[in-house]
Structures are given as C-alpha cells and as structure tokens.
Amino acid sequence: MARKKIALIGAGNIGGTLAHLAAQKELGDVVLFDIVEGVPQGKALDLSQCGPVEGFDASVIGTNDYADIAGADVVIVTAGVARKPGMSRDDLLGINLKVMKSVGEGIKQYAPDAFVICITNPLDAMVWALREFSGLPHSKVVGMAGVLDSARFSTFLAWEFGVSVRDVSSFVLGGHGDTMVPVVEYSTVKGIPVPDLIKMGKSTQERIDAIVKRTANGGGEIVALLGTGSAYYAPATSAIAMAQSYLGDQKRVLPCAAYLEGQYGVDGLYVGVPVVIGKDGVEQVIEIALDEKAKAGLQVSIDAVKELLVACKAIDGSL
Ligand code: TXD
C-alpha cells in the first residue's frame, strides 16, 4: 500500500516539529512547504538524516512550490507571522488573512481531498478563512486549539492531584486562549469529576480556579519564558493526534475548532467543541448540556469569534 502523504504548510517551529513527529510515527511521507527559500529544504534534509538513527522510512522533502503537496491526505497549516511589538491585532489579522488566502488556494488546487488542520492564530478566525478560501467541505477543515488547551489543563490537574496524566481527562470548550472555557464538571481523574475530588479534600475550589486561569494563559506563560516565539512541542503533538485519528479512522473524541450549524445555538462559525474525528473528517459534533456559567463563557468566545470575522470581511471583500 502506498504511503500516505502529509503536507505541512509553514516550516517554522511548529512545522519543523510536526515534520519530525510525522516521520517518526510514520504517518506518511512528509512535504514541508514555506515561502522562505532554503528553510524547508534545510529542515527536510536534517530530518531525513534522523531516519537512519530512528529507523523510519518516511521521506521528508522541503519545497517552495505548492505543486509538491499534490494529492496530500492531510495538510497541517502553521503558516503566518506572529504578533510583534507595535503590531495591532488588526495588522496581524490582515497579514495572516492574506497568508490563508494563498494557502487556501494552494490546497484547493493541489490537495482538495485532504483533511486540513489549521493552527495559525487567531485560530478561530483563520480556520474559517482557510475553509472559505479553499472551498473544501466544512467537515474536512478543522482548527487545532482544544487538544492543546485540554492537554495543558490535564497536565496541571495531574500535578495537583499527584496522579498520572494518563488518568486525567479534561474538557475545554470555546476559543483559544483568553476565551477558553474549561468545563470542570466534565474533567475527571479516572472518571471521578473534579468537583467530587474537591469534596473528597484532594484540592480546593481556589486551587482549581487558579489552574483554570493558568490553563487559559498557558500560551502566554510559555511566550514570557521563551522571550521569543511561542510554544511548539505541545501544539505540534496535538495536531498530530488529530491527524492520526483521521488517518486511522480512530473516531477519537477531541476538542477542535469545528464548523457549527445550529449546535450550541451557533450557526456559521468555527468554535471549539468536542468532535469525533474519523475517516470522513469531523463525523459528529458532540453537544453537551452546559450550566449557566459555561454557557455565558461560551457566549463570550462566540462573540469574540464573530467580531474577528467582521474584521476579516472588512479587510477582504471577497469573504
Ligand atoms: O493552539 C494553537 N492553535 C497555537 C497557535 C499554539 C501555538 C502557536 N500558534 C500559532 O501557530 C502561532 O501564533 C502562529 O500563528 C502559528 C505558527 O507558529 P510557529 O511557532 O510555527 O511560527 P513560526 O516559527 O514563525 O513559523 C511560521 C512559518 C515561518 O516559517 C514563515 O516563513 C511561514 O510560516 N510563512 C509562510 N509559509 C507559507 N506561506 C506563507 N504565505 C507564509 N508566510 C509565512
């Protein structure tokens, strides 16, 4: 059977890490694309030379030509620029929107049957724009944020309770970052909900509230420590889990930025919700009952996404 093909658009920190993980896990042959000449080729050569040591046969090539992504099964998009000092949120939006336009057109032309995972920020708006520009079905274009946010939440909960991260399952909804909504009632240690663990004296409401806050600021905490750039190991591994669920038809339940058509009272927006990812892409959106606090939190997220889409449409009249 021919190997699958994984195209990575953007060969920066996350793109390079994605290429390494995809090759190591033999998800398929890897094509690393960037507009900067030399960087994807250099990283691909370096990564190819991991093969003999790590024992993978996947090929890794670097390119500046979209034609090389032809027929990709999965496309993961990290292309764009990060916000720099002096740059407004709208400046960033304008730049990355243009990037999504070129990436979307490249995917439309060369990989229209791919499952597309967008990582570029501001995530909830960029995934929407990428879908618009690519014209792919909504079920085949998703945003990665929730897997990362819930991984951060689970890490902190495991530390708090002194248990294995494997026994922690945490639940987040909504946008990426500030507007994320961690749902504590659905977060568990081996099935025991966090509120019950508080009742059992394993933690306190105050400590859990602090963890929720730390999770929402999880990206910012790393940016501040690094001084330059943002997190890339956990963002990359999160997107790989989504790609694996698609390629292996695993039907994992993963929180992703997915297109809603009425679910959670939202129509026509990408919002972070639990979905089932299998061979058809997003196969189900799981709609859970929310209490008033979570509903209000989700509404804040939804309003923030709506605002971003208005700004996108003002910048690009074709949207
Ligand atoms: O949870 C999440 N979704 C995120 C999102 C978590 C962490 C970081 N998140 C965002 O991912 C971050 O704000 C950025 O928007 C992306 C990528 O982060 P990364 O750390 O990989 O950024 P880099 O290292 O700056 O890489 C971006 C690459 C760089 O090599 C550019 O040359 C390239 O994108 N680039 C392009 N590639 C293709 N096409 C175009 N037009 C283009 N423009 C820039």
Tab-separated table of C-alpha atoms and ligand atoms in Angstrom:
chain	number	residue	atom	x	y	z
A	1	MET	CA	0.000	0.000	0.000
A	2	ALA	CA	1.341	3.423	-0.927
A	3	ARG	CA	2.358	5.578	1.982
A	4	LYS	CA	0.093	8.443	2.958
A	5	LYS	CA	1.224	11.987	2.252
A	6	ILE	CA	1.368	14.673	4.903
A	7	ALA	CA	1.812	18.273	3.747
A	8	LEU	CA	2.921	20.873	6.272
A	9	ILE	CA	2.417	24.488	5.230
A	10	GLY	CA	4.818	26.623	7.248
A	11	ALA	CA	8.268	25.324	8.158
A	12	GLY	CA	8.777	27.307	11.336
A	13	ASN	CA	8.942	25.992	14.880
A	14	ILE	CA	5.680	24.066	14.830
A	15	GLY	CA	6.106	22.997	11.183
A	16	GLY	CA	9.544	21.514	11.853
A	17	THR	CA	8.307	19.690	14.955
A	18	LEU	CA	5.305	18.372	13.026
A	19	ALA	CA	7.622	17.052	10.317
A	20	HIS	CA	9.741	15.226	12.882
A	21	LEU	CA	6.738	13.687	14.637
A	22	ALA	CA	5.017	12.702	11.378
A	23	ALA	CA	8.175	10.987	10.110
A	24	GLN	CA	8.969	9.297	13.437
A	25	LYS	CA	5.435	7.967	13.731
A	26	GLU	CA	5.481	7.046	10.029
A	27	LEU	CA	2.194	8.798	9.365
A	28	GLY	CA	3.364	9.063	5.801
A	29	ASP	CA	5.790	10.850	3.512
A	30	VAL	CA	6.237	14.435	4.582
A	31	VAL	CA	6.292	17.558	2.418
A	32	LEU	CA	7.386	20.697	4.229
A	33	PHE	CA	6.382	23.928	2.446
A	34	ASP	CA	7.379	27.506	3.185
A	35	ILE	CA	7.707	30.720	1.223
A	36	VAL	CA	11.200	31.242	2.599
A	37	GLU	CA	13.692	29.583	0.300
A	38	GLY	CA	16.139	27.161	1.843
A	39	VAL	CA	14.488	26.711	5.232
A	40	PRO	CA	12.057	23.886	4.357
A	41	GLN	CA	14.760	22.229	2.237
A	42	GLY	CA	17.313	22.534	5.052
A	43	LYS	CA	14.969	21.233	7.716
A	44	ALA	CA	13.863	18.380	5.451
A	45	LEU	CA	17.459	17.336	4.840
A	46	ASP	CA	18.254	17.470	8.541
A	47	LEU	CA	15.100	15.449	9.327
A	48	SER	CA	15.839	12.898	6.597
A	49	GLN	CA	19.118	12.238	8.356
A	50	CYS	CA	17.197	11.267	11.504
A	51	GLY	CA	15.831	8.306	9.535
A	52	PRO	CA	18.857	6.004	9.814
A	53	VAL	CA	19.144	6.686	13.549
A	54	GLU	CA	15.468	6.469	14.376
A	55	GLY	CA	14.669	3.829	11.790
A	56	PHE	CA	11.931	5.482	9.796
A	57	ASP	CA	11.452	5.097	6.062
A	58	ALA	CA	9.178	8.082	5.516
A	59	SER	CA	10.634	10.583	3.091
A	60	VAL	CA	10.851	14.235	4.089
A	61	ILE	CA	11.176	16.866	1.390
A	62	GLY	CA	11.221	20.651	1.597
A	63	THR	CA	9.697	22.899	-1.047
A	64	ASN	CA	8.571	26.377	-2.078
A	65	ASP	CA	6.202	25.017	-4.706
A	66	TYR	CA	2.585	24.113	-3.955
A	67	ALA	CA	2.643	21.548	-6.755
A	68	ASP	CA	4.663	19.325	-4.396
A	69	ILE	CA	1.721	18.954	-1.995
A	70	ALA	CA	-0.344	17.347	-4.773
A	71	GLY	CA	-2.602	14.597	-3.512
A	72	ALA	CA	-1.797	15.136	0.175
A	73	ASP	CA	-4.007	13.149	2.563
A	74	VAL	CA	-3.512	15.572	5.453
A	75	VAL	CA	-2.469	19.224	5.341
A	76	ILE	CA	-1.444	20.986	8.542
A	77	VAL	CA	-1.183	24.768	8.336
A	78	THR	CA	1.068	26.834	10.584
A	79	ALA	CA	1.973	29.484	8.015
A	80	GLY	CA	1.825	33.070	9.121
A	81	VAL	CA	3.506	35.634	11.262
A	82	ALA	CA	3.365	36.098	14.989
A	83	ARG	CA	2.374	39.400	16.530
A	84	LYS	CA	5.392	41.634	17.015
A	85	PRO	CA	5.718	44.689	19.241
A	86	GLY	CA	3.934	47.662	17.705
A	87	MET	CA	1.669	45.480	15.566
A	88	SER	CA	-2.048	45.806	16.264
A	89	ARG	CA	-4.377	42.834	16.352
A	90	ASP	CA	-5.899	44.055	13.096
A	91	ASP	CA	-2.469	44.333	11.445
A	92	LEU	CA	-1.816	40.715	12.372
A	93	LEU	CA	-5.262	39.700	11.182
A	94	GLY	CA	-4.670	41.413	7.822
A	95	ILE	CA	-1.308	39.716	7.286
A	96	ASN	CA	-2.389	36.231	8.281
A	97	LEU	CA	-5.617	36.560	6.320
A	98	LYS	CA	-3.549	37.103	3.158
A	99	VAL	CA	-1.461	34.064	4.103
A	100	MET	CA	-4.644	31.973	4.490
A	101	LYS	CA	-5.747	33.127	1.045
A	102	SER	CA	-2.583	31.855	-0.643
A	103	VAL	CA	-2.578	28.643	1.413
A	104	GLY	CA	-6.302	28.046	0.765
A	105	GLU	CA	-5.803	28.492	-2.971
A	106	GLY	CA	-2.812	26.121	-2.926
A	107	ILE	CA	-4.864	23.458	-1.145
A	108	LYS	CA	-7.834	23.974	-3.457
A	109	GLN	CA	-5.654	23.445	-6.497
A	110	TYR	CA	-3.441	20.592	-5.328
A	111	ALA	CA	-4.990	18.816	-2.340
A	112	PRO	CA	-8.775	19.220	-2.488
A	113	ASP	CA	-9.367	15.798	-0.896
A	114	ALA	CA	-7.165	16.409	2.137
A	115	PHE	CA	-8.137	16.671	5.784
A	116	VAL	CA	-6.925	20.137	6.748
A	117	ILE	CA	-5.866	21.175	10.234
A	118	CYS	CA	-5.281	24.878	10.810
A	119	ILE	CA	-3.049	26.042	13.653
A	120	THR	CA	-2.310	29.660	12.664
A	121	ASN	CA	-3.553	32.374	15.023
A	122	PRO	CA	-6.001	33.966	15.571
A	123	LEU	CA	-7.157	30.388	15.248
A	124	ASP	CA	-10.942	30.574	15.237
A	125	ALA	CA	-10.939	33.229	12.502
A	126	MET	CA	-8.083	31.764	10.457
A	127	VAL	CA	-9.655	28.312	10.228
A	128	TRP	CA	-12.868	29.909	8.984
A	129	ALA	CA	-10.992	31.983	6.398
A	130	LEU	CA	-8.920	28.991	5.280
A	131	ARG	CA	-12.112	27.000	4.711
A	132	GLU	CA	-13.626	29.880	2.725
A	133	PHE	CA	-10.540	30.295	0.525
A	134	SER	CA	-10.036	26.556	-0.018
A	135	GLY	CA	-13.685	25.766	-0.677
A	136	LEU	CA	-13.279	22.326	0.948
A	137	PRO	CA	-16.224	20.787	2.835
A	138	HIS	CA	-16.546	22.148	6.385
A	139	SER	CA	-16.137	18.623	7.764
A	140	LYS	CA	-12.637	18.434	6.242
A	141	VAL	CA	-11.271	21.687	7.699
A	142	VAL	CA	-10.735	21.976	11.472
A	143	GLY	CA	-8.754	24.125	13.857
A	144	MET	CA	-6.333	22.876	16.488
A	145	ALA	CA	-6.559	24.537	19.883
A	146	GLY	CA	-8.728	22.457	22.200
A	147	VAL	CA	-6.450	19.409	22.214
A	148	LEU	CA	-3.608	21.676	23.309
A	149	ASP	CA	-5.684	23.606	25.836
A	150	SER	CA	-7.031	20.417	27.373
A	151	ALA	CA	-3.521	18.914	27.429
A	152	ARG	CA	-2.382	21.942	29.399
A	153	PHE	CA	-5.366	21.630	31.739
A	154	SER	CA	-4.734	17.891	32.203
A	155	THR	CA	-1.038	18.481	32.938
A	156	PHE	CA	-1.829	20.934	35.717
A	157	LEU	CA	-4.597	18.704	37.132
A	158	ALA	CA	-2.263	15.687	37.192
A	159	TRP	CA	0.332	17.755	39.078
A	160	GLU	CA	-2.316	18.989	41.502
A	161	PHE	CA	-3.660	15.518	42.306
A	162	GLY	CA	-0.314	13.720	42.137
A	163	VAL	CA	-1.629	11.221	39.564
A	164	SER	CA	-0.599	10.010	36.128
A	165	VAL	CA	-1.560	12.293	33.257
A	166	ARG	CA	-2.945	9.165	31.611
A	167	ASP	CA	-5.713	9.011	34.198
A	168	VAL	CA	-6.756	12.624	33.760
A	169	SER	CA	-9.363	13.583	31.207
A	170	SER	CA	-10.131	17.261	30.895
A	171	PHE	CA	-12.721	19.134	28.961
A	172	VAL	CA	-12.483	22.561	27.351
A	173	LEU	CA	-14.794	24.485	25.046
A	174	GLY	CA	-14.738	27.780	23.213
A	175	GLY	CA	-11.975	29.851	21.702
A	176	HIS	CA	-8.242	29.522	22.066
A	177	GLY	CA	-6.611	31.399	24.941
A	178	ASP	CA	-8.411	34.070	26.943
A	179	THR	CA	-11.880	32.981	25.920
A	180	MET	CA	-11.332	29.276	26.528
A	181	VAL	CA	-13.999	27.651	28.714
A	182	PRO	CA	-12.674	24.782	30.844
A	183	VAL	CA	-15.602	22.650	31.973
A	184	VAL	CA	-14.546	21.473	35.415
A	185	GLU	CA	-17.613	19.234	35.939
A	186	TYR	CA	-16.625	17.119	32.929
A	187	SER	CA	-12.954	16.972	33.861
A	188	THR	CA	-12.080	13.797	35.702
A	189	VAL	CA	-9.426	11.630	37.277
A	190	LYS	CA	-10.260	8.077	36.166
A	191	GLY	CA	-13.904	9.089	35.840
A	192	ILE	CA	-14.121	10.943	39.158
A	193	PRO	CA	-15.245	14.528	38.398
A	194	VAL	CA	-13.010	17.295	39.729
A	195	PRO	CA	-15.826	18.791	41.904
A	196	ASP	CA	-16.084	15.380	43.661
A	197	LEU	CA	-12.329	15.360	44.206
A	198	ILE	CA	-12.647	18.782	45.834
A	199	LYS	CA	-15.366	17.354	48.124
A	200	MET	CA	-13.018	14.488	48.936
A	201	GLY	CA	-10.477	17.061	50.126
A	202	LYS	CA	-7.984	16.349	47.317
A	203	SER	CA	-7.916	20.020	46.319
A	204	THR	CA	-9.820	23.246	46.888
A	205	GLN	CA	-12.024	25.379	44.683
A	206	GLU	CA	-9.448	28.174	44.893
A	207	ARG	CA	-6.645	25.933	43.670
A	208	ILE	CA	-8.756	24.612	40.789
A	209	ASP	CA	-9.762	28.182	39.870
A	210	ALA	CA	-6.063	29.072	39.735
A	211	ILE	CA	-5.395	26.060	37.476
A	212	VAL	CA	-8.222	27.126	35.155
A	213	LYS	CA	-6.676	30.589	34.937
A	214	ARG	CA	-3.200	29.209	34.331
A	215	THR	CA	-4.573	26.973	31.556
A	216	ALA	CA	-6.273	29.894	29.788
A	217	ASN	CA	-2.957	31.778	29.976
A	218	GLY	CA	-0.976	28.632	29.047
A	219	GLY	CA	0.385	30.041	25.798
A	220	GLY	CA	1.271	33.412	27.322
A	221	GLU	CA	3.174	31.767	30.170
A	222	ILE	CA	5.414	29.972	27.659
A	223	VAL	CA	5.865	33.066	25.470
A	224	ALA	CA	7.039	35.011	28.523
A	225	LEU	CA	9.538	32.298	29.449
A	226	LEU	CA	10.917	31.835	25.950
A	227	GLY	CA	11.358	35.540	25.337
A	228	THR	CA	10.979	34.981	21.628
A	229	GLY	CA	8.476	32.762	19.807
A	230	SER	CA	5.693	30.651	21.254
A	231	ALA	CA	5.061	27.058	22.278
A	232	TYR	CA	5.659	24.435	19.635
A	233	TYR	CA	6.183	20.936	21.036
A	234	ALA	CA	2.702	20.513	22.534
A	235	PRO	CA	0.931	22.379	19.706
A	236	ALA	CA	2.600	20.052	17.179
A	237	THR	CA	1.850	16.844	19.054
A	238	SER	CA	-1.783	17.945	19.475
A	239	ALA	CA	-2.253	18.378	15.731
A	240	ILE	CA	-0.585	15.017	15.118
A	241	ALA	CA	-3.190	13.337	17.377
A	242	MET	CA	-5.922	14.858	15.203
A	243	ALA	CA	-4.197	13.711	12.010
A	244	GLN	CA	-3.808	10.178	13.405
A	245	SER	CA	-7.480	9.992	14.301
A	246	TYR	CA	-8.361	10.882	10.702
A	247	LEU	CA	-5.802	8.633	9.010
A	248	GLY	CA	-6.554	5.651	11.233
A	249	ASP	CA	-10.330	6.268	11.367
A	250	GLN	CA	-9.898	6.156	15.139
A	251	LYS	CA	-13.047	8.188	15.846
A	252	ARG	CA	-11.411	9.851	18.801
A	253	VAL	CA	-13.391	12.472	20.676
A	254	LEU	CA	-11.219	15.573	20.507
A	255	PRO	CA	-11.944	19.219	21.224
A	256	CYS	CA	-11.407	21.102	17.968
A	257	ALA	CA	-12.462	24.352	16.350
A	258	ALA	CA	-15.285	22.943	14.229
A	259	TYR	CA	-17.914	24.499	11.996
A	260	LEU	CA	-21.234	24.711	13.781
A	261	GLU	CA	-24.576	24.652	12.061
A	262	GLY	CA	-27.027	25.151	14.882
A	263	GLN	CA	-25.210	23.191	17.594
A	264	TYR	CA	-24.711	25.137	20.807
A	265	GLY	CA	-27.040	27.762	19.276
A	266	VAL	CA	-24.299	28.781	16.820
A	267	ASP	CA	-24.689	28.933	13.059
A	268	GLY	CA	-21.907	29.509	10.564
A	269	LEU	CA	-18.937	29.906	12.893
A	270	TYR	CA	-15.935	27.838	13.918
A	271	VAL	CA	-15.989	27.300	17.686
A	272	GLY	CA	-14.070	24.927	19.952
A	273	VAL	CA	-16.299	21.928	20.746
A	274	PRO	CA	-15.835	18.180	21.194
A	275	VAL	CA	-15.997	16.364	17.874
A	276	VAL	CA	-15.456	12.845	16.586
A	277	ILE	CA	-12.669	12.635	14.007
A	278	GLY	CA	-12.626	9.657	11.668
A	279	LYS	CA	-12.100	8.850	8.003
A	280	ASP	CA	-14.724	11.407	6.930
A	281	GLY	CA	-13.139	14.207	8.925
A	282	VAL	CA	-15.448	15.713	11.538
A	283	GLU	CA	-18.049	12.963	11.772
A	284	GLN	CA	-20.004	14.239	14.769
A	285	VAL	CA	-20.226	17.359	16.880
A	286	ILE	CA	-20.944	16.378	20.458
A	287	GLU	CA	-23.364	18.746	22.113
A	288	ILE	CA	-23.374	18.585	25.893
A	289	ALA	CA	-25.693	20.330	28.327
A	290	LEU	CA	-23.950	23.329	29.868
A	291	ASP	CA	-24.653	25.105	33.107
A	292	GLU	CA	-25.273	28.863	33.097
A	293	LYS	CA	-21.637	29.721	33.843
A	294	ALA	CA	-20.257	27.628	30.987
A	295	LYS	CA	-22.975	28.954	28.663
A	296	ALA	CA	-22.022	32.517	29.497
A	297	GLY	CA	-18.325	31.700	28.980
A	298	LEU	CA	-19.043	30.116	25.609
A	299	GLN	CA	-21.071	33.158	24.586
A	300	VAL	CA	-18.051	35.399	25.263
A	301	SER	CA	-15.986	33.120	22.988
A	302	ILE	CA	-18.625	33.168	20.274
A	303	ASP	CA	-18.890	36.963	20.394
A	304	ALA	CA	-15.098	37.283	20.120
A	305	VAL	CA	-15.055	34.995	17.048
A	306	LYS	CA	-17.924	36.959	15.459
A	307	GLU	CA	-16.039	40.182	15.967
A	308	LEU	CA	-12.952	38.745	14.269
A	309	LEU	CA	-14.986	37.576	11.279
A	310	VAL	CA	-16.457	41.062	10.863
A	311	ALA	CA	-12.887	42.403	10.818
A	312	CYS	CA	-11.831	39.722	8.273
A	313	LYS	CA	-14.729	40.619	5.979
A	314	ALA	CA	-13.846	44.306	6.225
A	315	ILE	CA	-10.249	43.523	5.192
A	316	ASP	CA	-11.087	41.120	2.347
A	317	GLY	CA	-14.235	41.957	0.420
A	318	SER	CA	-14.345	38.507	-1.202
A	319	LEU	CA	-15.228	36.886	2.123
B	1	TXD	O1	-3.133	26.334	19.654
B	1	TXD	C1	-2.788	26.942	18.680
B	1	TXD	N1	-3.598	26.998	17.619
B	1	TXD	C2	-1.478	27.625	18.609
B	1	TXD	C3	-1.262	28.559	17.542
B	1	TXD	C4	-0.459	27.342	19.545
B	1	TXD	C5	0.782	27.878	19.362
B	1	TXD	C6	1.122	28.756	18.249
B	1	TXD	N2	0.018	29.087	17.422
B	1	TXD	C7	0.228	29.786	16.152
B	1	TXD	O2	0.810	28.888	15.209
B	1	TXD	C8	1.197	30.946	16.146
B	1	TXD	O3	0.590	32.105	16.661
B	1	TXD	C9	1.488	31.069	14.668
B	1	TXD	O4	0.433	31.788	14.004
B	1	TXD	C10	1.457	29.624	14.169
B	1	TXD	C11	2.818	29.024	13.852
B	1	TXD	O5	3.647	29.070	14.972
B	1	TXD	P1	5.233	28.805	14.823
B	1	TXD	O6	5.808	28.895	16.174
B	1	TXD	O7	5.489	27.611	13.997
B	1	TXD	O8	5.634	30.119	13.980
B	1	TXD	P2	6.936	30.375	13.113
B	1	TXD	O9	8.094	29.619	13.660
B	1	TXD	O10	7.016	31.848	12.966
B	1	TXD	O11	6.580	29.721	11.690
B	1	TXD	C12	5.680	30.274	10.790
B	1	TXD	C13	6.199	29.939	9.402
B	1	TXD	C14	7.530	30.635	9.055
B	1	TXD	O12	8.492	29.661	8.655
B	1	TXD	C15	7.161	31.546	7.879
B	1	TXD	O13	8.207	31.682	6.927
B	1	TXD	C16	5.971	30.809	7.288
B	1	TXD	O14	5.242	30.372	8.419
B	1	TXD	N3	5.140	31.619	6.415
B	1	TXD	C17	4.526	31.089	5.337
B	1	TXD	N4	4.517	29.839	4.851
B	1	TXD	C18	3.798	29.629	3.728
B	1	TXD	N5	3.090	30.588	3.101
B	1	TXD	C19	3.077	31.858	3.572
B	1	TXD	N6	2.382	32.808	2.940
B	1	TXD	C20	3.827	32.151	4.739
B	1	TXD	N7	4.030	33.272	5.477
B	1	TXD	C21	4.835	32.937	6.493
